[in-house]
């Protein structure tokens, strides 16, 4: 009883203690520089941490993000300066300090006073909001970016600064919090061309605590103009159907697109829209018009439909299939020695144009689909007797945030031992059964869901499964049963039909 009471009594404080991020002071940041490139629904940032080891053997460097920043971070890739290898990072959220942390394992331990430089590439979803929230059709599209002024770290930082670059030189306004930070060396906020710089800030102590945040952290805002429409994908639900019978991989996407720019004030004028597009040969940034999708090579029969049916205004430029031994999907080795981005030249492109110009605040829901030879995506492992199929998690518009993504992989009937290998952690994986025409027992399906994704999440999901010999027979069996049934029906019908006919005729 006593022991239990003690345990119960101590639990909350233990729990709090266990949660508080306890980072050993093994490093000192000599310089932290962040470069933010503002966009529409996605903005990117590269943060360079140059640090010095304070003791021998330091190998775990911890990057922290404030809650607000972490909530918006949808992509986080740490690499050593000059290296192409992504470093492993254990991610977590510390409830006591309200910070996200990434414990990054350096490839080799540092000796005391040795320095190293880490580049962290991140993408932020919806870090900017329309400003003002409504605008007329011919108005420029303006957004407001907000963030914390100081980069927080568990280590002391000798010097840090943040540079924010806007997509056009039209920076409306930027904030310069008052009173200025005690860490600011000279001017706290400056603007040069399309870049606003905060800092440098010198000798910032470890900054994870609530006390530090309350006393020293400030919100900053940069208002800017975009040159293209602010596309936003509310949801992208993909169904990928594998058919050995038809040697086909069918992909179908249901997409809910929204113009995330300022909501249109007043009525939409088609005349004004046509006038602008005619003279400038492009849609104004207030309107979502032509959009380009990069799709894999080797695909065929694309379609694009909305609630009113087939949308004929689309252009498809196919790219031929890549031989299996060179396929980046089936043979990751084929990518070795290729520079990043090489894949892009091997893409089919689909240009789509919505049925109507999608202005600020408007939605457009549509369905896109295409087929691919299964041979381009599937291989068979004789040793394990399993099929392995590569399925792209998504293909989406460049630089557009996707709030809710789903991939449902529908396997051949009778598939067993289903295993799925996503290229990044997903929020959920669910197994179910999908019943279609001519199926006897339904097909196994796996559904992967992930919130807050980006165009960088176009990685390959590998699914492996076995199809027992009896299951292989089921489909032909179902088809033959159906055929025999039809034959018997026709036979009987023919037998019956004349009689009805004769009876009718004899009347
Ligand atoms: C739908 O539109 C495409 C052009 O994008 C056309 O090739 C196809 O024949 C159309 N399909 C139907 C059923 O109208
Ligand atoms: C667009 O879709 C969102 C989400 O479903 C909805 O809340 C909003 O009302 C829609 N906007 C319009 C103009 O229909």
XYZ file of C-alpha atoms and ligand atoms in Angstrom:
535
model
C 0.000 0.000 0.000
C 2.680 2.405 1.085
C 4.845 1.650 -1.925
C 1.869 2.126 -4.194
C 1.042 5.496 -2.653
C 4.613 6.652 -3.056
C 4.679 5.556 -6.668
C 1.352 7.227 -7.371
C 2.399 10.357 -5.522
C 5.660 10.657 -7.363
C 4.368 9.741 -10.764
C 3.329 13.184 -11.971
C 6.606 14.836 -11.067
C 8.575 11.874 -12.413
C 6.618 12.094 -15.621
C 7.277 15.791 -15.927
C 10.919 15.260 -15.230
C 11.157 12.469 -17.754
C 9.523 14.669 -20.380
C 11.714 17.737 -19.849
C 14.334 17.720 -22.552
C 17.648 17.148 -20.842
C 20.330 17.945 -23.406
C 23.940 17.743 -22.243
C 25.890 20.929 -22.981
C 28.241 19.126 -25.371
C 28.259 21.857 -28.034
C 28.365 25.563 -28.561
C 26.869 27.045 -31.734
C 29.408 29.366 -33.274
C 26.959 30.510 -35.963
C 23.384 29.712 -36.908
C 22.061 31.183 -40.151
C 18.606 30.601 -41.521
C 17.546 31.441 -45.064
C 13.777 31.370 -45.592
C 12.332 31.439 -49.116
C 8.722 32.513 -48.946
C 6.150 30.952 -51.277
C 2.410 30.350 -51.319
C 1.178 27.453 -49.171
C 4.722 26.078 -48.854
C 7.815 28.010 -47.862
C 11.264 26.515 -47.610
C 14.122 27.191 -45.232
C 17.733 26.122 -44.988
C 19.333 26.495 -41.587
C 23.074 26.145 -41.200
C 24.340 25.237 -37.732
C 28.075 25.592 -37.229
C 29.042 24.207 -33.829
C 32.045 23.344 -31.717
C 32.326 20.333 -29.416
C 32.918 21.247 -25.775
C 34.027 17.738 -24.799
C 35.547 14.670 -26.429
C 33.185 12.147 -27.981
C 30.184 14.420 -28.577
C 28.068 12.747 -31.270
C 24.430 13.683 -30.743
C 23.495 17.175 -31.861
C 20.009 18.372 -30.970
C 18.033 20.740 -33.218
C 14.958 22.278 -31.617
C 11.961 24.065 -33.108
C 9.400 26.166 -31.253
C 5.901 24.678 -31.071
C 4.537 27.068 -33.682
C 7.380 26.336 -36.080
C 7.325 22.581 -35.461
C 3.566 22.424 -36.057
C 4.124 23.922 -39.520
C 7.198 21.868 -40.414
C 6.274 19.198 -42.929
C 9.744 18.225 -44.156
C 12.992 18.073 -42.213
C 16.231 16.803 -43.777
C 19.582 17.204 -41.959
C 22.857 16.700 -43.843
C 26.461 17.546 -43.075
C 27.781 20.437 -45.132
C 29.049 19.147 -48.470
C 27.446 15.706 -48.004
C 24.485 14.212 -49.797
C 23.639 11.725 -47.054
C 20.598 12.393 -44.907
C 21.492 11.926 -41.244
C 19.238 9.876 -38.962
C 17.184 12.080 -36.651
C 14.983 10.871 -33.788
C 12.055 13.236 -33.564
C 9.907 14.077 -30.572
C 7.901 16.731 -28.803
C 8.775 17.842 -25.307
C 5.547 18.764 -23.543
C 7.225 20.425 -20.564
C 9.230 22.885 -22.651
C 6.770 22.964 -25.581
C 9.507 22.334 -28.136
C 9.996 19.854 -30.952
C 13.411 18.230 -30.993
C 15.413 16.230 -33.503
C 18.293 14.224 -32.030
C 20.739 14.001 -34.890
C 23.386 11.292 -34.878
C 26.635 12.624 -36.334
C 28.540 10.012 -38.379
C 31.650 10.318 -36.181
C 32.121 11.638 -32.634
C 33.817 15.020 -32.429
C 36.892 15.749 -30.370
C 36.903 18.693 -28.007
C 37.093 22.008 -29.958
C 36.461 20.268 -33.278
C 33.822 22.047 -35.375
C 31.210 20.714 -37.750
C 28.526 22.260 -39.971
C 25.041 20.887 -40.380
C 22.570 22.007 -43.053
C 18.915 21.410 -42.286
C 16.384 21.736 -45.110
C 12.798 22.275 -43.982
C 9.464 23.048 -45.574
C 6.722 24.950 -43.786
C 3.059 24.402 -44.634
C 0.699 27.359 -44.426
C 3.208 29.629 -42.717
C 1.750 32.557 -44.692
C -1.857 33.726 -44.719
C -3.698 36.084 -47.110
C -3.275 39.730 -46.207
C -5.683 41.376 -46.365
C -8.010 38.355 -46.208
C -10.079 39.614 -49.166
C -9.039 41.286 -52.431
C -10.537 42.327 -55.749
C -9.877 40.288 -58.893
C -7.293 42.695 -60.296
C -5.521 43.310 -56.968
C -2.067 41.842 -56.371
C -1.970 38.744 -54.164
C -0.432 39.580 -50.814
C 0.478 37.253 -47.965
C 1.671 37.698 -44.415
C 4.415 35.462 -43.029
C 4.766 35.165 -39.265
C 7.481 33.465 -37.247
C 9.530 33.644 -34.067
C 12.427 36.079 -34.283
C 15.040 34.021 -32.391
C 16.082 30.500 -33.358
C 15.957 28.420 -30.209
C 18.629 25.929 -29.229
C 19.641 23.899 -26.186
C 23.166 25.270 -26.699
C 24.631 28.719 -26.330
C 24.738 30.479 -29.697
C 27.504 32.992 -30.352
C 25.851 34.449 -33.438
C 22.561 33.894 -35.247
C 20.520 35.545 -37.970
C 17.479 34.888 -40.141
C 17.204 36.050 -43.747
C 13.762 36.039 -45.290
C 13.562 36.246 -49.074
C 10.276 37.148 -50.765
C 9.290 35.814 -54.231
C 8.954 39.342 -55.668
C 10.780 42.515 -54.632
C 7.436 43.912 -53.458
C 7.855 43.637 -49.703
C 4.873 45.430 -48.210
C 6.034 45.790 -44.627
C 8.115 43.967 -42.071
C 7.990 44.210 -38.331
C 10.792 45.462 -36.130
C 9.751 44.414 -32.605
C 10.132 46.944 -29.863
C 11.905 47.165 -27.483
C 14.780 45.657 -29.500
C 16.230 42.352 -28.332
C 19.086 42.724 -25.853
C 21.001 40.268 -28.059
C 20.768 42.426 -31.191
C 24.213 43.657 -32.142
C 23.151 46.683 -34.148
C 20.024 47.067 -36.269
C 17.617 44.250 -35.399
C 15.730 44.186 -38.738
C 16.980 45.407 -42.108
C 15.763 45.103 -45.699
C 17.814 44.930 -48.842
C 16.024 44.261 -52.140
C 13.736 41.290 -51.596
C 15.504 40.089 -48.421
C 14.611 41.050 -44.870
C 17.275 40.147 -42.301
C 16.738 39.724 -38.563
C 19.943 39.851 -36.535
C 22.728 39.192 -36.019
C 21.970 38.313 -32.426
C 25.029 37.641 -30.297
C 25.707 35.360 -27.299
C 22.189 33.974 -26.989
C 22.079 31.549 -24.033
C 20.356 28.111 -24.210
C 16.826 29.166 -25.051
C 14.368 26.296 -24.540
C 12.789 27.414 -21.280
C 9.453 29.107 -20.863
C 11.173 31.948 -18.981
C 13.468 32.670 -21.905
C 10.532 32.573 -24.316
C 8.462 35.006 -22.252
C 11.294 37.442 -21.776
C 13.153 37.360 -25.067
C 11.155 35.759 -27.874
C 9.312 38.051 -30.306
C 6.939 37.462 -33.214
C 7.962 38.910 -36.535
C 5.926 39.388 -39.686
C 6.785 40.052 -43.319
C 4.064 41.104 -45.753
C 4.820 40.388 -49.403
C 3.376 39.973 -52.860
C 3.382 36.677 -54.776
C 3.757 36.314 -58.530
C 1.671 33.143 -58.834
C -1.635 31.890 -57.483
C -1.712 30.377 -54.004
C -2.723 26.779 -54.678
C -3.701 24.622 -51.725
C -4.720 20.967 -51.691
C -7.250 20.239 -48.971
C -7.194 16.504 -49.702
C -5.602 14.084 -52.143
C -6.940 10.544 -51.966
C -5.207 8.052 -54.234
C -6.399 4.553 -55.092
C -3.803 2.266 -56.687
C -5.188 -0.977 -58.056
C -2.816 -3.807 -58.894
C -4.051 -6.292 -61.452
C -1.903 -9.290 -62.417
C -4.764 -10.446 -64.581
C -4.645 -7.276 -66.695
C -0.891 -6.678 -66.079
C -1.914 -3.175 -65.077
C -1.390 -0.640 -62.329
C -4.270 1.809 -62.232
C -3.939 5.066 -60.329
C -6.874 7.285 -59.496
C -6.633 10.512 -57.507
C -9.544 12.423 -55.989
C -8.292 15.942 -55.408
C -9.846 18.843 -53.530
C -8.011 21.950 -54.670
C -8.508 25.401 -53.235
C -7.229 28.824 -54.154
C -5.672 29.764 -50.815
C -5.131 33.402 -51.778
C -7.263 36.301 -50.519
C -10.993 35.599 -50.935
C -12.452 37.369 -53.970
C -14.186 40.625 -53.051
C -17.287 41.167 -55.188
C -18.207 39.133 -58.260
C -15.920 37.283 -60.610
C -15.758 38.974 -64.012
C -15.029 36.589 -66.857
C -14.572 39.524 -69.229
C -11.900 41.023 -67.008
C -10.256 37.598 -66.670
C -10.196 37.101 -70.442
C -8.883 40.598 -70.940
C -5.938 40.033 -68.544
C -5.103 36.561 -69.824
C -5.281 37.794 -73.421
C -2.875 40.675 -72.919
C -0.433 39.011 -70.538
C -0.753 35.474 -71.973
C -0.982 34.163 -68.439
C -3.490 33.989 -65.635
C -3.284 36.745 -63.016
C -1.896 35.542 -59.639
C -5.372 35.859 -58.166
C -6.576 32.953 -60.333
C -5.662 29.254 -60.491
C -5.599 28.313 -64.136
C -3.166 26.045 -65.963
C -1.412 23.643 -63.604
C 1.284 21.110 -64.434
C 1.718 17.687 -62.896
C 4.805 15.532 -63.256
C 3.807 11.902 -63.603
C 5.971 8.797 -63.959
C 7.278 7.624 -67.342
C 5.509 4.825 -69.202
C 1.972 5.756 -68.197
C -0.949 5.886 -70.614
C -4.683 6.658 -70.904
C -4.811 9.627 -68.502
C -8.187 11.149 -67.701
C -9.371 14.242 -65.897
C -12.984 14.526 -64.799
C -14.945 16.792 -62.464
C -18.551 16.846 -61.240
C -19.734 17.821 -64.721
C -17.857 15.037 -66.523
C -14.834 14.846 -68.777
C -12.724 18.023 -68.826
C -11.231 18.105 -72.291
C -8.823 20.965 -71.613
C -5.723 19.057 -70.653
C -2.454 18.324 -72.398
C -0.556 15.102 -71.892
C 3.077 14.587 -72.864
C 4.009 10.962 -72.293
C 7.523 9.737 -71.611
C 8.371 6.121 -72.518
C 8.786 3.336 -69.952
C 12.200 2.877 -68.391
C 13.651 -0.674 -68.714
C 13.324 -2.606 -65.437
C 17.055 -2.824 -64.747
C 17.307 0.955 -65.012
C 14.066 1.696 -63.235
C 14.588 4.009 -60.263
C 11.494 2.468 -58.683
C 12.466 -1.176 -58.859
C 16.202 -0.928 -58.808
C 17.354 1.761 -56.407
C 20.904 0.995 -57.552
C 20.045 2.538 -60.905
C 19.971 5.850 -59.067
C 23.539 5.466 -57.809
C 25.886 7.838 -59.517
C 22.996 9.925 -60.795
C 22.807 13.447 -59.494
C 19.650 14.406 -57.625
C 17.104 15.715 -60.066
C 18.095 13.337 -62.865
C 14.756 11.642 -62.441
C 12.911 14.770 -63.468
C 13.879 14.450 -67.125
C 12.167 11.071 -67.264
C 8.690 12.278 -66.431
C 5.432 12.391 -68.304
C 3.656 15.692 -67.814
C -0.022 16.401 -67.585
C -1.194 19.984 -67.850
C -4.662 20.453 -66.536
C -6.951 23.418 -66.739
C -9.965 23.515 -64.409
C -13.352 23.968 -66.046
C -13.559 27.512 -64.660
C -10.868 29.908 -63.363
C -10.539 29.180 -59.633
C -10.378 32.544 -57.865
C -9.414 33.311 -54.258
C -11.321 31.213 -51.719
C -12.922 28.956 -54.365
C -12.703 25.185 -54.409
C -12.319 22.791 -57.311
C -12.717 19.058 -56.872
C -11.712 16.662 -59.607
C -10.520 13.164 -60.374
C -7.347 12.277 -62.244
C -6.368 8.832 -63.355
C -3.915 6.898 -65.455
C -2.718 3.386 -66.173
C 0.770 1.938 -66.208
C 2.141 -1.425 -67.354
C 2.498 -3.478 -64.161
C 5.869 -4.658 -65.419
C 7.246 -1.125 -64.888
C 6.342 -1.281 -61.197
C 6.338 -4.897 -60.099
C 8.932 -7.560 -59.574
C 8.808 -11.102 -58.234
C 11.173 -12.520 -55.660
C 11.551 -16.236 -56.395
C 13.211 -16.968 -53.047
C 10.372 -15.648 -50.895
C 7.679 -16.286 -53.503
C 6.486 -12.718 -53.057
C 5.529 -9.984 -55.452
C 6.919 -6.524 -54.760
C 5.113 -3.570 -56.225
C 6.306 0.034 -56.124
C 3.558 2.658 -55.805
C 4.225 6.419 -55.713
C 2.648 7.826 -52.523
C 1.449 10.834 -54.507
C 2.201 13.024 -57.492
C 1.273 16.587 -56.848
C 1.777 20.151 -57.974
C 5.127 21.700 -57.206
C 5.356 23.903 -54.108
C 1.785 23.177 -53.001
C 0.890 22.033 -49.476
C -1.363 18.966 -49.158
C -3.330 18.953 -45.903
C -4.614 15.396 -46.000
C -3.110 12.633 -48.145
C -4.276 9.061 -48.436
C -3.060 6.110 -50.498
C -5.188 2.991 -50.788
C -3.388 0.088 -52.450
C -5.787 -2.534 -53.733
C -4.058 -5.900 -54.130
C -4.993 -8.853 -56.298
C -7.688 -11.119 -54.950
C -6.391 -13.775 -52.576
C -3.136 -11.940 -51.798
C -1.678 -12.958 -48.431
C 1.263 -11.954 -46.233
C 0.761 -8.318 -47.152
C 3.527 -6.025 -45.966
C 3.890 -2.331 -46.713
C 7.026 -0.167 -46.564
C 6.400 3.594 -46.741
C 9.417 5.848 -47.488
C 8.642 8.048 -44.459
C 6.600 7.623 -41.270
C 2.859 7.824 -41.944
C 0.058 8.617 -39.490
C -1.820 5.339 -39.973
C -1.760 2.043 -41.859
C -5.008 0.122 -42.144
C -5.766 -3.241 -43.750
C -9.213 -3.833 -45.228
C -11.099 -5.699 -47.938
C -12.187 -4.110 -51.183
C -14.967 -5.830 -53.137
C -15.393 -5.267 -56.857
C -17.212 -6.880 -59.754
C -16.194 -10.507 -60.459
C -14.396 -10.867 -57.127
C -15.362 -13.891 -55.078
C -14.059 -12.879 -51.653
C -12.922 -9.285 -52.219
C -9.422 -7.942 -52.477
C -7.100 -7.116 -49.627
C -6.315 -3.415 -49.432
C -3.909 -1.304 -47.402
C -4.610 2.363 -46.695
C -1.879 4.776 -45.626
C -2.797 8.208 -44.315
C -0.634 11.202 -43.627
C -1.536 14.767 -42.802
C 0.452 17.839 -43.823
C 2.540 16.657 -46.737
C 4.345 18.357 -49.610
C 5.418 17.680 -53.193
C 8.569 16.149 -51.713
C 6.458 13.269 -50.372
C 6.330 11.693 -53.824
C 8.475 8.775 -52.624
C 7.764 5.141 -53.374
C 5.706 2.888 -51.116
C 6.731 -0.750 -51.536
C 4.109 -3.394 -50.959
C 4.920 -7.088 -50.897
C 2.537 -10.049 -50.912
C 2.170 -13.631 -52.038
C -0.630 -14.971 -54.205
C -1.218 -18.695 -53.558
C -1.748 -20.879 -56.621
C -5.390 -21.528 -55.645
C -6.055 -17.776 -55.631
C -4.556 -17.492 -59.099
C -7.173 -19.985 -60.220
C -10.008 -18.135 -58.519
C -10.224 -15.332 -61.064
C -10.365 -17.580 -64.157
C -12.769 -19.735 -62.173
C -14.982 -16.768 -61.366
C -14.842 -15.678 -64.970
C -15.629 -19.174 -66.241
C -18.449 -19.606 -63.742
C -19.830 -16.299 -64.975
C -19.340 -17.336 -68.609
C -20.871 -20.768 -68.102
C -23.708 -19.084 -66.205
C -24.255 -16.714 -69.074
C -24.105 -19.579 -71.542
C -26.642 -21.608 -69.546
C -28.817 -18.526 -69.270
C -28.594 -17.929 -73.020
C -29.265 -21.591 -73.662
C -32.276 -21.680 -71.362
C -33.433 -18.296 -72.589
C -33.311 -19.509 -76.172
C -35.203 -22.620 -75.170
C -37.761 -20.528 -73.359
C -37.933 -17.653 -75.743
C -39.507 -19.461 -78.727
C -42.213 -20.842 -76.480
C -43.147 -17.386 -75.282
C -42.969 -16.257 -78.853
C -45.152 -19.115 -80.082
C -47.669 -18.571 -77.347
C -47.784 -14.917 -78.178
C -48.048 -15.629 -81.894
C -50.790 -18.183 -81.455
C -53.003 -15.651 -79.714
C -12.105 13.125 -72.502
O -11.167 14.124 -72.909
C -9.995 13.633 -73.511
C -9.108 14.811 -73.795
O -8.612 15.302 -72.620
C -10.360 12.882 -74.785
O -9.195 12.370 -75.372
C -11.319 11.746 -74.435
O -11.721 11.092 -75.611
C -12.523 12.288 -73.687
N -13.339 11.166 -73.244
C -14.669 11.153 -73.318
C -15.322 9.920 -72.787
O -15.302 12.082 -73.763
C -14.298 25.065 -49.913
O -14.089 23.858 -49.189
C -13.929 24.053 -47.798
C -13.547 22.723 -47.175
O -14.395 21.678 -47.565
C -15.221 24.627 -47.228
O -15.097 24.826 -45.851
C -15.518 25.959 -47.925
O -16.754 26.466 -47.488
C -15.535 25.786 -49.436
N -15.606 27.112 -50.053
C -16.507 27.440 -50.971
C -16.442 28.830 -51.486
O -17.352 26.653 -51.366
